[in-house]
């Protein structure tokens, strides 16, 4: 992981290296974005050692060679990449706010029942996740994997990781094409994501494809977001499909589910548009 220190007087723990470019030789912004790029990350990984916990020894780190243009060119590159980074961060902040809006609407409708005289309508029911969705567990990673998206490898592979919504890589054939929900089943249990494009889930990830005649993926996603999802096990906690299928869920009338989904649809469309823009900006940043 490569990050910027934005202030002085910061204590540095073990297994961290600090870098500062020499004046008029190496611009700090240029150095930051180079090490964060796919090329820089490949150079770092090539120097890693260790099995359970990998790391880079300082002696090995010093051997890494980087391209150093003229200092004026470095500053222009760093400045431009900084603008791209600012736009990406702005889109992320907007998406966080949009997500909060969708969750607030959900809470108003299905937790506080505000549009329904503050009480649950009598024709609503309680069911289980196993009854309202097709639930499964991710499998092994595909044979064909690319670390970046290409014309051939366009379908995302998702794991139980938290970074970048668990994106592991890309492959050539999806396993799930329906709009669905994934939940991390080990490690940080209960990390919930809404998936709207075809993808491949791999190990330690539970998938839920909603039965759309009962609930929508967006309703299911927002319901799971407000749950405190835990696992079972003594040595290592994990979320299992048989146990998770028993989790109860409120099932409104089909009319209300349809109306709610139409209400939050524009919010998620904006989120996905921003994510798509960020993907293009990140690709441009890494290319440069």
Short mmCIF file of C-alpha atoms in Angstrom, two decimals:
data_model
loop_
_atom_site.label_atom_id
_atom_site.label_comp_id
_atom_site.label_asym_id
_atom_site.label_seq_id
_atom_site.Cartn_x
_atom_site.Cartn_y
_atom_site.Cartn_z
CA UNK A 1 0.00 0.00 0.00
CA UNK A 2 1.32 3.42 -1.00
CA UNK A 3 -0.08 6.56 0.63
CA UNK A 4 0.73 10.22 1.17
CA UNK A 5 1.59 11.73 4.57
CA UNK A 6 -0.33 15.00 4.69
CA UNK A 7 1.23 16.40 7.86
CA UNK A 8 4.47 16.51 9.83
CA UNK A 9 5.12 15.00 13.23
CA UNK A 10 3.73 11.57 12.37
CA UNK A 11 5.11 8.49 14.12
CA UNK A 12 6.14 5.66 11.81
CA UNK A 13 5.53 2.08 12.92
CA UNK A 14 7.52 -0.98 11.98
CA UNK A 15 7.27 -2.34 8.43
CA UNK A 16 6.72 1.12 6.97
CA UNK A 17 9.07 3.01 4.69
CA UNK A 18 8.98 6.76 4.14
CA UNK A 19 10.20 8.38 0.95
CA UNK A 20 10.93 11.97 0.00
CA UNK A 21 12.19 12.93 -3.44
CA UNK A 22 15.44 14.85 -3.69
CA UNK A 23 14.85 18.52 -4.53
CA UNK A 24 14.91 19.25 -8.29
CA UNK A 25 15.43 15.55 -8.99
CA UNK A 26 12.26 13.68 -8.01
CA UNK A 27 8.83 15.25 -7.43
CA UNK A 28 6.92 13.69 -4.51
CA UNK A 29 3.58 13.69 -6.36
CA UNK A 30 5.16 11.96 -9.34
CA UNK A 31 6.77 9.38 -7.03
CA UNK A 32 3.44 8.72 -5.28
CA UNK A 33 1.49 8.07 -8.46
CA UNK A 34 4.28 6.02 -10.01
CA UNK A 35 4.35 3.64 -7.04
CA UNK A 36 0.54 3.45 -7.02
CA UNK A 37 0.37 2.63 -10.73
CA UNK A 38 0.13 -0.91 -12.06
CA UNK A 39 3.78 -0.68 -13.17
CA UNK A 40 4.90 0.51 -9.75
CA UNK A 41 2.86 -2.15 -7.97
CA UNK A 42 4.39 -4.85 -10.18
CA UNK A 43 7.87 -3.63 -9.28
CA UNK A 44 7.00 -3.71 -5.59
CA UNK A 45 5.50 -7.20 -5.74
CA UNK A 46 8.58 -8.49 -7.56
CA UNK A 47 10.65 -7.57 -4.49
CA UNK A 48 8.32 -9.13 -1.91
CA UNK A 49 9.56 -11.94 0.33
CA UNK A 50 7.83 -14.12 2.92
CA UNK A 51 5.07 -16.72 2.89
CA UNK A 52 2.30 -16.03 5.41
CA UNK A 53 2.99 -12.28 5.62
CA UNK A 54 4.89 -10.79 2.71
CA UNK A 55 7.02 -7.67 2.85
CA UNK A 56 9.85 -5.77 1.20
CA UNK A 57 13.22 -5.35 2.86
CA UNK A 58 14.69 -1.87 2.67
CA UNK A 59 17.75 -3.21 0.87
CA UNK A 60 15.49 -4.70 -1.83
CA UNK A 61 13.36 -1.57 -2.00
CA UNK A 62 16.43 0.53 -2.78
CA UNK A 63 17.07 -1.59 -5.89
CA UNK A 64 13.77 -0.64 -7.55
CA UNK A 65 14.34 1.40 -10.70
CA UNK A 66 11.86 4.03 -11.80
CA UNK A 67 11.56 6.26 -14.86
CA UNK A 68 12.53 9.84 -13.97
CA UNK A 69 11.69 12.46 -16.62
CA UNK A 70 12.90 16.05 -16.35
CA UNK A 71 11.62 17.65 -13.13
CA UNK A 72 9.28 20.02 -14.98
CA UNK A 73 7.66 17.09 -16.76
CA UNK A 74 7.33 15.24 -13.46
CA UNK A 75 5.48 18.19 -11.91
CA UNK A 76 3.08 18.39 -14.86
CA UNK A 77 2.39 14.65 -14.67
CA UNK A 78 1.94 14.76 -10.89
CA UNK A 79 -0.34 17.79 -11.14
CA UNK A 80 -2.54 16.22 -13.81
CA UNK A 81 -2.78 12.92 -11.97
CA UNK A 82 -3.63 14.88 -8.83
CA UNK A 83 -6.61 16.42 -10.63
CA UNK A 84 -7.77 12.95 -11.69
CA UNK A 85 -7.42 11.75 -8.10
CA UNK A 86 -9.47 14.70 -6.82
CA UNK A 87 -12.28 13.90 -9.27
CA UNK A 88 -12.23 10.24 -8.23
CA UNK A 89 -12.41 11.23 -4.56
CA UNK A 90 -15.26 13.67 -5.29
CA UNK A 91 -17.23 10.94 -7.06
CA UNK A 92 -16.65 8.64 -4.08
CA UNK A 93 -17.98 11.29 -1.69
CA UNK A 94 -21.03 11.85 -3.90
CA UNK A 95 -21.67 8.11 -4.01
CA UNK A 96 -21.41 7.85 -0.23
CA UNK A 97 -24.06 10.57 0.08
CA UNK A 98 -26.28 8.89 -2.53
CA UNK A 99 -25.98 5.58 -0.68
CA UNK A 100 -27.05 7.31 2.54
CA UNK A 101 -30.07 8.76 0.73
CA UNK A 102 -31.15 5.30 -0.45
CA UNK A 103 -30.70 3.88 3.06
CA UNK A 104 -32.69 6.77 4.56
CA UNK A 105 -35.59 6.10 2.18
CA UNK A 106 -35.45 2.40 3.03
CA UNK A 107 -35.48 3.11 6.76
CA UNK A 108 -38.43 5.48 6.37
CA UNK A 109 -40.47 2.92 4.45
CA UNK A 110 -39.54 -0.42 5.99
CA UNK A 111 -38.20 0.29 9.49
CA UNK A 112 -40.25 3.28 10.63
CA UNK A 113 -43.17 2.67 8.22
CA UNK A 114 -43.66 6.44 7.83
CA UNK A 115 -45.63 6.26 4.53
CA UNK A 116 -47.94 3.66 6.14
CA UNK A 117 -49.16 5.53 9.24
CA UNK A 118 -46.07 4.36 11.17
CA UNK A 119 -47.19 0.74 11.30
CA UNK A 120 -46.53 -2.36 9.23
CA UNK A 121 -49.34 -3.01 6.73
CA UNK A 122 -51.33 -6.13 7.51
CA UNK A 123 -50.77 -7.68 4.08
CA UNK A 124 -46.98 -7.73 4.52
CA UNK A 125 -45.30 -10.91 5.70
CA UNK A 126 -42.05 -12.23 7.14
CA UNK A 127 -40.11 -14.87 5.21
CA UNK A 128 -36.52 -16.14 5.06
CA UNK A 129 -33.65 -15.37 2.73
CA UNK A 130 -33.78 -18.97 1.55
CA UNK A 131 -37.38 -18.51 0.42
CA UNK A 132 -36.99 -15.16 -1.35
CA UNK A 133 -33.65 -15.73 -3.08
CA UNK A 134 -31.44 -18.28 -4.76
CA UNK A 135 -28.42 -18.44 -2.47
CA UNK A 136 -25.05 -19.92 -3.28
CA UNK A 137 -21.36 -19.77 -2.44
CA UNK A 138 -18.52 -18.60 -4.63
CA UNK A 139 -16.25 -21.21 -6.16
CA UNK A 140 -12.61 -21.42 -7.19
CA UNK A 141 -11.11 -18.61 -9.23
CA UNK A 142 -11.50 -19.05 -13.01
CA UNK A 143 -8.68 -20.50 -15.05
CA UNK A 144 -8.52 -17.40 -17.23
CA UNK A 145 -7.78 -14.32 -15.12
CA UNK A 146 -6.49 -10.85 -15.96
CA UNK A 147 -5.55 -8.24 -13.33
CA UNK A 148 -7.00 -5.52 -15.57
CA UNK A 149 -10.14 -5.19 -17.67
CA UNK A 150 -9.64 -5.88 -21.38
CA UNK A 151 -11.84 -6.56 -24.40
CA UNK A 152 -11.37 -10.30 -23.80
CA UNK A 153 -11.47 -10.25 -20.00
CA UNK A 154 -14.36 -7.91 -19.24
CA UNK A 155 -16.25 -9.68 -16.43
CA UNK A 156 -15.24 -8.83 -12.84
CA UNK A 157 -14.23 -11.49 -10.33
CA UNK A 158 -15.23 -10.72 -6.74
CA UNK A 159 -13.80 -12.14 -3.53
CA UNK A 160 -14.59 -11.44 0.12
CA UNK A 161 -12.14 -8.52 0.21
CA UNK A 162 -13.16 -5.01 1.25
CA UNK A 163 -10.93 -2.97 -1.05
CA UNK A 164 -12.64 -1.90 -4.28
CA UNK A 165 -15.73 -3.93 -3.31
CA UNK A 166 -13.74 -7.16 -3.36
CA UNK A 167 -12.56 -6.88 -6.98
CA UNK A 168 -10.06 -9.70 -7.59
CA UNK A 169 -9.56 -9.42 -11.34
CA UNK A 170 -11.36 -10.05 -14.62
CA UNK A 171 -12.27 -13.09 -16.69
CA UNK A 172 -13.92 -14.01 -20.00
CA UNK A 173 -17.13 -15.72 -18.84
CA UNK A 174 -19.56 -14.68 -16.09
CA UNK A 175 -21.24 -17.11 -13.70
CA UNK A 176 -24.01 -14.76 -12.53
CA UNK A 177 -25.74 -12.36 -14.92
CA UNK A 178 -28.72 -11.27 -12.82
CA UNK A 179 -28.68 -8.21 -10.58
CA UNK A 180 -27.82 -9.72 -7.23
CA UNK A 181 -26.20 -9.25 -3.83
CA UNK A 182 -22.98 -10.63 -2.37
CA UNK A 183 -22.01 -10.97 1.30
CA UNK A 184 -18.49 -11.72 2.57
CA UNK A 185 -18.53 -15.02 4.43
CA UNK A 186 -15.15 -15.06 6.17
CA UNK A 187 -12.66 -12.52 7.43
CA UNK A 188 -14.76 -9.37 7.70
CA UNK A 189 -18.13 -11.12 7.72
CA UNK A 190 -21.18 -9.27 6.46
CA UNK A 191 -19.69 -6.89 3.87
CA UNK A 192 -22.67 -6.43 1.53
CA UNK A 193 -22.48 -5.33 -2.12
CA UNK A 194 -25.07 -4.86 -4.84
CA UNK A 195 -23.90 -6.34 -8.15
CA UNK A 196 -25.54 -4.98 -11.30
CA UNK A 197 -23.28 -6.34 -14.04
CA UNK A 198 -22.42 -10.00 -14.86
CA UNK A 199 -19.62 -11.34 -12.63
CA UNK A 200 -17.89 -14.35 -11.09
CA UNK A 201 -17.96 -14.90 -7.30
CA UNK A 202 -15.09 -16.85 -5.77
CA UNK A 203 -14.45 -18.49 -2.41
CA UNK A 204 -15.70 -17.02 0.86
CA UNK A 205 -18.42 -15.01 -0.86
CA UNK A 206 -22.15 -15.75 -0.52
CA UNK A 207 -24.38 -14.76 -3.45
CA UNK A 208 -28.10 -13.99 -3.34
CA UNK A 209 -30.14 -13.78 -6.53
CA UNK A 210 -33.57 -12.43 -5.53
CA UNK A 211 -36.77 -14.03 -6.72
CA UNK A 212 -37.99 -10.86 -8.40
CA UNK A 213 -41.65 -11.81 -8.10
CA UNK A 214 -41.12 -11.37 -4.33
CA UNK A 215 -38.39 -8.74 -3.80
CA UNK A 216 -35.92 -6.76 -5.90
CA UNK A 217 -32.14 -6.84 -5.62
CA UNK A 218 -32.12 -3.24 -4.39
CA UNK A 219 -34.63 -4.01 -1.64
CA UNK A 220 -32.66 -7.10 -0.63
CA UNK A 221 -29.39 -5.16 -0.63
CA UNK A 222 -30.70 -2.35 1.57
CA UNK A 223 -32.36 -4.83 3.94
CA UNK A 224 -29.07 -6.71 4.39
CA UNK A 225 -27.17 -3.44 4.87
CA UNK A 226 -29.14 -2.66 8.02
CA UNK A 227 -28.61 -6.14 9.51
CA UNK A 228 -25.78 -7.08 11.84
CA UNK A 229 -24.61 -10.19 9.99
CA UNK A 230 -22.50 -12.61 12.01
CA UNK A 231 -21.02 -16.03 11.39
CA UNK A 232 -20.63 -19.30 13.26
CA UNK A 233 -17.67 -21.44 14.25
CA UNK A 234 -15.22 -21.69 17.10
CA UNK A 235 -11.78 -21.60 15.49
CA UNK A 236 -12.68 -19.23 12.67
CA UNK A 237 -15.97 -17.42 12.23
CA UNK A 238 -17.68 -17.93 8.90
CA UNK A 239 -21.05 -17.37 7.28
CA UNK A 240 -22.56 -20.57 5.86
CA UNK A 241 -25.31 -20.79 3.27
CA UNK A 242 -27.55 -23.17 5.29
CA UNK A 243 -27.49 -20.88 8.33
CA UNK A 244 -27.81 -17.66 6.34
CA UNK A 245 -30.84 -19.04 4.48
CA UNK A 246 -32.72 -19.08 7.79
CA UNK A 247 -32.33 -15.31 8.29
CA UNK A 248 -35.71 -13.59 8.38
CA UNK A 249 -36.65 -10.76 6.05
CA UNK A 250 -39.69 -8.50 5.84
CA UNK A 251 -41.61 -9.01 2.59
CA UNK A 252 -43.83 -6.06 1.60
CA UNK A 253 -46.57 -6.34 -1.00
CA UNK A 254 -45.38 -6.63 -4.59
CA UNK A 255 -46.90 -3.24 -5.36
CA UNK A 256 -44.83 -1.55 -2.65
CA UNK A 257 -41.63 -3.38 -3.63
CA UNK A 258 -42.11 -2.20 -7.22
CA UNK A 259 -42.80 1.37 -6.13
CA UNK A 260 -39.82 1.45 -3.77
CA UNK A 261 -37.47 0.00 -6.39
CA UNK A 262 -38.58 2.65 -8.90
CA UNK A 263 -37.98 5.33 -6.25
CA UNK A 264 -34.38 4.36 -5.50
CA UNK A 265 -33.47 3.28 -9.04
CA UNK A 266 -32.32 6.80 -10.11
CA UNK A 267 -30.07 6.98 -7.03
CA UNK A 268 -28.30 3.76 -7.93
CA UNK A 269 -28.05 4.79 -11.58
CA UNK A 270 -26.13 7.89 -10.47
CA UNK A 271 -23.89 5.77 -8.23
CA UNK A 272 -23.10 3.39 -11.08
CA UNK A 273 -22.45 6.28 -13.49
CA UNK A 274 -19.93 7.73 -11.04
CA UNK A 275 -18.32 4.32 -10.54
CA UNK A 276 -18.03 3.92 -14.30
CA UNK A 277 -16.42 7.35 -14.60
CA UNK A 278 -13.99 6.48 -11.81
CA UNK A 279 -13.07 3.27 -13.60
CA UNK A 280 -12.21 5.24 -16.74
CA UNK A 281 -10.31 7.88 -14.77
CA UNK A 282 -8.35 5.19 -12.91
CA UNK A 283 -7.50 3.48 -16.19
CA UNK A 284 -6.33 6.80 -17.65
CA UNK A 285 -4.29 7.51 -14.51
CA UNK A 286 -2.59 4.11 -14.63
CA UNK A 287 -1.93 4.44 -18.37
CA UNK A 288 -0.21 7.77 -17.87
#
